[in-house]
Amino acid sequence: SKANGRNRYHFFTEQMQLNAERIASLHNQLKQALDQQTFELYYQPIVNATTGLIVRAEVLLRWQHDGQFIPPDEFIPIAENSGLIVDIGRDVRLGAMQTILEMQAHNWPINLSVNVSTFEFWSHELQDAFVDSFAAITEQLEVTDFPYDRLTLEITESLLMKQHTHLIDVLNGLRIKGIKISLDDFGTGYSSLSYLANFPIDQIKIDKSFIDRLDEGKRHEALVEAIVRLSHALDLTVTAEGVETESQLKFVMSNHIQEIQGYLFYKPMPKAAFFALLAKQAEL
Ligand code: C2E
Ligand code: CA
Ligand code: CA
Ligand code: CA
């Protein structure tokens, strides 16, 4: 009925109002968090599929606000839309690079993967500033010879869709330093298999949604098998993300996927817990 429709309309606008208020308030609080450096970096260990040893960790941003964690899937989009992500991203790289130096000092041969938002590459100016930021960060860390081969940047397909020639130069510039480029969430966006051949990347990550669907049948398995075979033919390393069960692990092993990330092995954890694991592993 008409009255019903009006009620529903009323309901939606109230919801939208609430949403807008929450976004505005989160935005202000994010800005404060950035100024006061109250973000924390968590580390999710990633293991070599053959040895089970930790070879890498993904750096994941955590924001505790008023005693509770706001999930990154909620605050990253707000940071992106307001441009704050550029400064946040720089802080994350600074923290990750600091951790790489600490691991190097312990003689732990571990790599870190850091997420890069497409918004950090929004324009040519931002792309150039991104590249230049490494000089500023290493100066801040007081190192002249940073082990860039320990750092991987995770980018997504949406970045590759946008710009071409300049982006390829930027990615190549980063790779010349030794930085590795990983294609994250592969297959979830407007994927094009040609990205794998046309962009200078080192690794792909198979999205958790594909791993989840492995249990649903052969067709899903065939899809992942094809992606893995193609990636290997192009000399790309493959990481499976979101491995939670023994049957998913079995599939991953039988397809020679090199690295595994997932709750079956480790959840994201604070740095102290991560370092405790690495210290224990070093004693083996
Ligand atoms: P992502 O890059 O795809 O990161 C992987 C997400 O999957 C993480 O969620 C991780 O905790 C989760 N995960 C890994 N293994 C499992 C599993 O076995 N089961 C389940 N249920 N989940 C698993 P998280 O930490 O909530 O991060 C969500 C997203 O937020 C990330 O997705 C990434 O897109 C974004 N994000 C996080 N930190 C940063 C950051 O520093 N910068 C940027 N730009 N984005 C970030
Ligand atoms: Ca990622
Ligand atoms: Ca991912
Ligand atoms: Ca994801």
Short mmCIF file of C-alpha atoms and ligand atoms in Angstrom, two decimals:
data_model
loop_
_atom_site.label_atom_id
_atom_site.label_comp_id
_atom_site.label_asym_id
_atom_site.label_seq_id
_atom_site.Cartn_x
_atom_site.Cartn_y
_atom_site.Cartn_z
CA SER A 1 0.00 0.00 0.00
CA LYS A 2 0.92 3.65 -0.26
CA ALA A 3 1.27 4.08 3.49
CA ASN A 4 3.49 1.06 3.60
CA GLY A 5 5.67 2.48 0.85
CA ARG A 6 6.00 5.76 2.69
CA ASN A 7 7.02 3.96 5.84
CA ARG A 8 9.60 2.05 3.99
CA TYR A 9 10.90 5.24 2.42
CA HIS A 10 11.05 6.78 5.86
CA PHE A 11 12.96 3.79 7.15
CA PHE A 12 15.53 3.99 4.36
CA THR A 13 16.20 7.69 4.80
CA GLU A 14 16.64 7.22 8.53
CA GLN A 15 19.10 4.42 7.87
CA MET A 16 20.95 6.55 5.36
CA GLN A 17 21.07 9.41 7.83
CA LEU A 18 22.53 7.14 10.47
CA ASN A 19 25.06 5.88 7.98
CA ALA A 20 26.13 9.35 6.95
CA GLU A 21 26.54 10.33 10.59
CA ARG A 22 28.57 7.23 11.35
CA ILE A 23 30.80 7.84 8.34
CA ALA A 24 31.35 11.49 9.27
CA SER A 25 32.18 10.63 12.85
CA LEU A 26 34.45 7.74 11.87
CA HIS A 27 36.23 10.06 9.48
CA ASN A 28 37.01 12.57 12.25
CA GLN A 29 38.13 9.81 14.56
CA LEU A 30 40.33 8.29 11.85
CA LYS A 31 42.02 11.64 11.41
CA GLN A 32 42.69 11.78 15.13
CA ALA A 33 43.95 8.21 15.15
CA LEU A 34 46.40 9.11 12.41
CA ASP A 35 47.64 12.19 14.31
CA GLN A 36 47.96 10.29 17.56
CA GLN A 37 49.29 7.15 15.88
CA THR A 38 46.84 4.83 17.59
CA PHE A 39 46.66 2.37 14.72
CA GLU A 40 48.31 -0.96 15.31
CA LEU A 41 49.86 -3.34 12.82
CA TYR A 42 48.96 -7.01 13.08
CA TYR A 43 50.87 -9.78 11.35
CA GLN A 44 49.34 -12.90 9.83
CA PRO A 45 52.03 -15.55 9.30
CA ILE A 46 52.13 -17.24 5.88
CA VAL A 47 53.77 -20.64 5.57
CA ASN A 48 55.68 -22.45 2.89
CA ALA A 49 53.34 -25.24 1.76
CA THR A 50 56.10 -27.84 1.64
CA THR A 51 57.90 -27.15 4.92
CA GLY A 52 55.12 -25.59 6.98
CA LEU A 53 57.63 -22.96 8.11
CA ILE A 54 56.71 -19.28 8.33
CA VAL A 55 58.25 -17.48 5.36
CA ARG A 56 56.21 -14.29 5.29
CA ALA A 57 53.49 -12.35 7.01
CA GLU A 58 50.78 -10.06 5.73
CA VAL A 59 50.65 -6.76 7.57
CA LEU A 60 47.06 -5.91 8.51
CA LEU A 61 45.94 -2.63 9.98
CA ARG A 62 43.99 -2.67 13.23
CA TRP A 63 42.15 0.21 14.75
CA GLN A 64 40.89 0.02 18.27
CA HIS A 65 38.46 2.76 19.02
CA ASP A 66 36.59 3.26 22.30
CA GLY A 67 37.71 -0.17 23.40
CA GLN A 68 36.55 -2.01 20.31
CA PHE A 69 38.09 -3.02 17.02
CA ILE A 70 36.63 -1.37 13.93
CA PRO A 71 37.18 -3.81 11.04
CA PRO A 72 39.39 -2.54 8.19
CA ASP A 73 36.64 -3.37 5.71
CA GLU A 74 34.69 -0.60 7.43
CA PHE A 75 37.32 2.09 7.97
CA ILE A 76 39.56 1.63 4.89
CA PRO A 77 36.80 2.76 2.46
CA ILE A 78 36.23 5.86 4.60
CA ALA A 79 39.95 6.58 4.64
CA GLU A 80 40.01 6.09 0.87
CA ASN A 81 37.13 8.41 0.14
CA SER A 82 38.62 11.17 2.24
CA GLY A 83 42.18 10.79 0.99
CA LEU A 84 43.47 9.93 4.49
CA ILE A 85 44.55 6.57 3.09
CA VAL A 86 47.63 8.20 1.55
CA ASP A 87 49.06 9.13 4.96
CA ILE A 88 47.79 5.94 6.57
CA GLY A 89 49.43 3.88 3.83
CA ARG A 90 52.73 5.66 4.36
CA ASP A 91 52.57 4.95 8.10
CA VAL A 92 51.87 1.28 7.42
CA ARG A 93 54.89 1.04 5.11
CA LEU A 94 57.04 2.83 7.67
CA GLY A 95 55.96 0.38 10.39
CA ALA A 96 56.43 -2.64 8.15
CA MET A 97 59.89 -1.53 7.04
CA GLN A 98 60.88 -0.94 10.67
CA THR A 99 59.77 -4.50 11.45
CA ILE A 100 61.76 -5.84 8.48
CA LEU A 101 64.89 -4.21 9.91
CA GLU A 102 64.22 -5.76 13.32
CA MET A 103 63.75 -9.21 11.77
CA GLN A 104 66.95 -8.74 9.78
CA ALA A 105 68.82 -7.89 12.99
CA HIS A 106 67.58 -11.20 14.45
CA ASN A 107 68.65 -13.04 11.29
CA TRP A 108 65.09 -14.16 10.61
CA PRO A 109 64.68 -14.54 6.82
CA ILE A 110 61.06 -13.42 6.70
CA ASN A 111 59.25 -11.27 4.13
CA LEU A 112 56.40 -8.86 4.78
CA SER A 113 53.48 -8.16 2.47
CA VAL A 114 51.79 -4.78 2.75
CA ASN A 115 48.45 -3.81 1.24
CA VAL A 116 48.37 -0.84 -1.11
CA SER A 117 45.09 0.89 -1.84
CA THR A 118 44.27 1.82 -5.43
CA PHE A 119 43.60 5.31 -4.07
CA GLU A 120 47.28 5.68 -3.17
CA PHE A 121 47.92 5.49 -6.93
CA TRP A 122 45.02 7.70 -7.93
CA SER A 123 47.06 10.15 -10.03
CA HIS A 124 50.48 10.31 -11.59
CA GLU A 125 51.46 12.77 -8.84
CA LEU A 126 50.42 10.31 -6.12
CA GLN A 127 52.26 7.50 -7.90
CA ASP A 128 55.44 9.52 -8.04
CA ALA A 129 55.03 10.57 -4.40
CA PHE A 130 54.55 6.89 -3.51
CA VAL A 131 57.87 5.98 -5.12
CA ASP A 132 59.64 8.96 -3.54
CA SER A 133 58.28 8.08 -0.10
CA PHE A 134 60.74 5.19 0.15
CA ALA A 135 63.69 7.57 0.22
CA ALA A 136 62.02 9.59 2.99
CA ILE A 137 61.11 6.46 4.96
CA THR A 138 64.61 4.96 4.83
CA GLU A 139 66.00 8.34 5.91
CA GLN A 140 63.57 8.36 8.82
CA LEU A 141 64.68 4.81 9.69
CA GLU A 142 68.32 5.91 9.32
CA VAL A 143 69.32 3.16 6.91
CA THR A 144 71.13 3.58 3.62
CA ASP A 145 70.85 0.01 2.43
CA PHE A 146 67.31 -1.23 2.99
CA PRO A 147 66.66 -4.93 2.21
CA TYR A 148 63.85 -4.20 -0.24
CA ASP A 149 63.74 -7.83 -1.34
CA ARG A 150 62.02 -8.50 2.01
CA LEU A 151 59.10 -6.24 1.09
CA THR A 152 56.11 -7.20 -1.06
CA LEU A 153 53.37 -4.78 -2.07
CA GLU A 154 49.89 -6.24 -2.56
CA ILE A 155 47.94 -4.46 -5.27
CA THR A 156 44.53 -5.27 -6.70
CA GLU A 157 43.08 -5.62 -10.17
CA SER A 158 41.23 -2.32 -9.89
CA LEU A 159 44.61 -0.60 -10.02
CA LEU A 160 45.60 -2.40 -13.19
CA MET A 161 42.32 -1.46 -14.86
CA LYS A 162 42.94 2.23 -14.45
CA GLN A 163 46.13 3.42 -15.98
CA HIS A 164 48.66 1.82 -18.11
CA THR A 165 51.98 3.06 -19.34
CA HIS A 166 52.85 5.19 -16.31
CA LEU A 167 51.76 2.48 -13.92
CA ILE A 168 53.98 -0.11 -15.58
CA ASP A 169 56.93 2.30 -15.21
CA VAL A 170 56.09 2.84 -11.55
CA LEU A 171 55.82 -0.88 -10.81
CA ASN A 172 59.05 -1.54 -12.68
CA GLY A 173 60.75 1.23 -10.71
CA LEU A 174 59.68 -0.42 -7.46
CA ARG A 175 60.85 -3.83 -8.69
CA ILE A 176 64.26 -2.45 -9.65
CA LYS A 177 64.72 -1.57 -5.97
CA GLY A 178 63.98 -5.24 -5.20
CA ILE A 179 60.38 -4.81 -4.03
CA LYS A 180 58.06 -7.65 -5.06
CA ILE A 181 54.59 -7.02 -6.45
CA SER A 182 51.72 -9.32 -5.59
CA LEU A 183 48.28 -9.33 -7.20
CA ASP A 184 45.80 -9.64 -4.34
CA ASP A 185 42.20 -10.87 -4.43
CA PHE A 186 42.83 -12.27 -7.89
CA GLY A 187 39.64 -13.24 -9.65
CA THR A 188 37.23 -11.16 -7.58
CA GLY A 189 37.21 -7.98 -9.66
CA TYR A 190 36.91 -7.43 -13.36
CA SER A 191 39.73 -9.84 -13.87
CA SER A 192 41.45 -10.22 -17.05
CA LEU A 193 43.87 -13.05 -17.53
CA SER A 194 45.93 -10.70 -19.66
CA TYR A 195 46.87 -8.76 -16.49
CA LEU A 196 48.98 -11.72 -15.50
CA ALA A 197 51.06 -11.50 -18.64
CA ASN A 198 51.04 -7.75 -19.22
CA PHE A 199 51.91 -6.32 -15.82
CA PRO A 200 55.23 -6.70 -14.03
CA ILE A 201 54.12 -8.82 -11.07
CA ASP A 202 55.84 -11.56 -9.06
CA GLN A 203 53.03 -13.27 -7.24
CA ILE A 204 49.30 -13.78 -7.15
CA LYS A 205 47.07 -14.42 -4.18
CA ILE A 206 44.06 -16.61 -4.73
CA ASP A 207 41.17 -14.99 -2.94
CA LYS A 208 39.54 -16.65 0.03
CA SER A 209 36.22 -16.80 -1.83
CA PHE A 210 37.75 -19.31 -4.30
CA ILE A 211 39.24 -21.37 -1.51
CA ASP A 212 35.85 -21.39 0.28
CA ARG A 213 34.12 -22.74 -2.82
CA LEU A 214 36.57 -25.63 -3.31
CA ASP A 215 34.37 -27.76 -1.09
CA GLU A 216 31.41 -27.14 -3.40
CA GLY A 217 32.65 -29.31 -6.22
CA LYS A 218 34.81 -30.13 -9.17
CA ARG A 219 33.96 -27.07 -11.26
CA HIS A 220 35.35 -24.77 -8.58
CA GLU A 221 38.42 -26.93 -8.24
CA ALA A 222 38.97 -26.82 -12.01
CA LEU A 223 38.84 -23.03 -11.98
CA VAL A 224 41.48 -22.71 -9.28
CA GLU A 225 43.63 -25.38 -10.93
CA ALA A 226 43.59 -23.42 -14.18
CA ILE A 227 44.55 -20.16 -12.45
CA VAL A 228 47.40 -21.90 -10.64
CA ARG A 229 48.70 -23.61 -13.79
CA LEU A 230 48.64 -20.37 -15.75
CA SER A 231 50.39 -18.49 -12.94
CA HIS A 232 53.10 -21.10 -12.69
CA ALA A 233 53.59 -21.08 -16.47
CA LEU A 234 54.19 -17.33 -16.15
CA ASP A 235 56.69 -17.90 -13.30
CA LEU A 236 54.45 -16.33 -10.69
CA THR A 237 54.45 -17.58 -7.12
CA VAL A 238 51.00 -18.48 -5.82
CA THR A 239 49.63 -17.89 -2.33
CA ALA A 240 46.33 -19.41 -1.23
CA GLU A 241 44.42 -17.14 1.13
CA GLY A 242 41.83 -18.17 3.69
CA VAL A 243 42.74 -21.85 4.05
CA GLU A 244 40.66 -23.08 6.99
CA THR A 245 40.18 -26.82 6.51
CA GLU A 246 42.25 -29.96 5.97
CA SER A 247 40.50 -30.67 2.66
CA GLN A 248 41.39 -27.20 1.36
CA LEU A 249 44.96 -27.81 2.49
CA LYS A 250 45.05 -31.11 0.64
CA PHE A 251 43.90 -29.41 -2.55
CA VAL A 252 46.47 -26.64 -2.16
CA MET A 253 49.29 -29.15 -1.65
CA SER A 254 48.30 -31.30 -4.60
CA ASN A 255 48.30 -28.26 -6.88
CA HIS A 256 51.79 -27.14 -5.84
CA ILE A 257 50.62 -23.80 -4.50
CA GLN A 258 53.75 -22.48 -2.77
CA GLU A 259 52.46 -20.40 0.14
CA ILE A 260 49.50 -20.74 2.46
CA GLN A 261 47.73 -18.12 4.54
CA GLY A 262 44.76 -19.01 6.65
CA TYR A 263 43.28 -19.70 10.03
CA LEU A 264 44.19 -23.40 9.69
CA PHE A 265 47.75 -22.21 10.42
CA TYR A 266 47.64 -18.72 11.94
CA LYS A 267 45.33 -15.79 12.52
CA PRO A 268 46.56 -12.20 12.42
CA MET A 269 48.35 -11.34 15.69
CA PRO A 270 50.16 -8.48 17.42
CA LYS A 271 53.85 -8.05 16.69
CA ALA A 272 55.00 -9.48 20.03
CA ALA A 273 53.17 -12.76 19.40
CA PHE A 274 54.52 -12.90 15.84
CA PHE A 275 58.09 -12.34 17.04
CA ALA A 276 57.66 -15.03 19.70
CA LEU A 277 56.73 -17.50 16.93
CA LEU A 278 59.74 -16.48 14.85
CA ALA A 279 62.08 -16.83 17.82
CA LYS A 280 60.74 -20.34 18.43
CA GLN A 281 61.10 -21.22 14.74
CA ALA A 282 64.71 -20.01 14.77
CA GLU A 283 65.52 -22.57 17.48
CA LEU A 284 64.39 -25.50 15.32
P1 C2E B 1 42.91 -8.66 2.33
O1 C2E B 1 44.05 -7.87 1.83
O2 C2E B 1 42.30 -9.63 1.37
O3 C2E B 1 43.44 -9.41 3.64
C1 C2E B 1 43.14 -10.72 3.99
C2 C2E B 1 41.98 -10.76 4.96
O4 C2E B 1 41.55 -12.10 5.11
C3 C2E B 1 42.35 -10.25 6.37
O5 C2E B 1 41.20 -9.62 6.92
C4 C2E B 1 42.63 -11.58 7.08
O6 C2E B 1 42.49 -11.48 8.49
C5 C2E B 1 41.57 -12.46 6.47
N1 C2E B 1 41.89 -13.88 6.55
C6 C2E B 1 43.06 -14.51 6.29
N2 C2E B 1 42.95 -15.84 6.43
C7 C2E B 1 41.67 -16.09 6.80
C8 C2E B 1 40.93 -17.29 7.10
O7 C2E B 1 41.42 -18.41 7.07
N3 C2E B 1 39.61 -17.13 7.44
C9 C2E B 1 39.02 -15.91 7.49
N4 C2E B 1 37.74 -15.84 7.83
N5 C2E B 1 39.68 -14.75 7.21
C10 C2E B 1 41.00 -14.85 6.86
P2 C2E B 1 41.26 -8.19 7.63
O8 C2E B 1 42.52 -8.07 8.46
O9 C2E B 1 39.96 -7.97 8.31
O10 C2E B 1 41.42 -7.17 6.45
C11 C2E B 1 40.37 -6.95 5.54
C12 C2E B 1 40.81 -6.11 4.39
O11 C2E B 1 41.13 -4.77 4.81
C13 C2E B 1 42.07 -6.61 3.71
O12 C2E B 1 41.74 -7.70 2.86
C14 C2E B 1 42.52 -5.36 2.97
O13 C2E B 1 41.78 -5.21 1.78
C15 C2E B 1 42.12 -4.26 3.94
N6 C2E B 1 43.32 -3.85 4.73
C16 C2E B 1 43.80 -4.32 5.89
N7 C2E B 1 44.92 -3.67 6.26
C17 C2E B 1 45.17 -2.75 5.29
C18 C2E B 1 46.18 -1.73 5.08
O14 C2E B 1 47.14 -1.57 5.84
N8 C2E B 1 46.04 -0.96 3.95
C19 C2E B 1 45.02 -1.14 3.05
N9 C2E B 1 44.99 -0.33 1.96
N10 C2E B 1 44.08 -2.07 3.21
C20 C2E B 1 44.14 -2.86 4.31
CA CA B 2 45.99 -8.38 1.06
CA CA B 3 43.39 -10.87 -0.29
CA CA B 4 40.05 -9.59 0.46
#
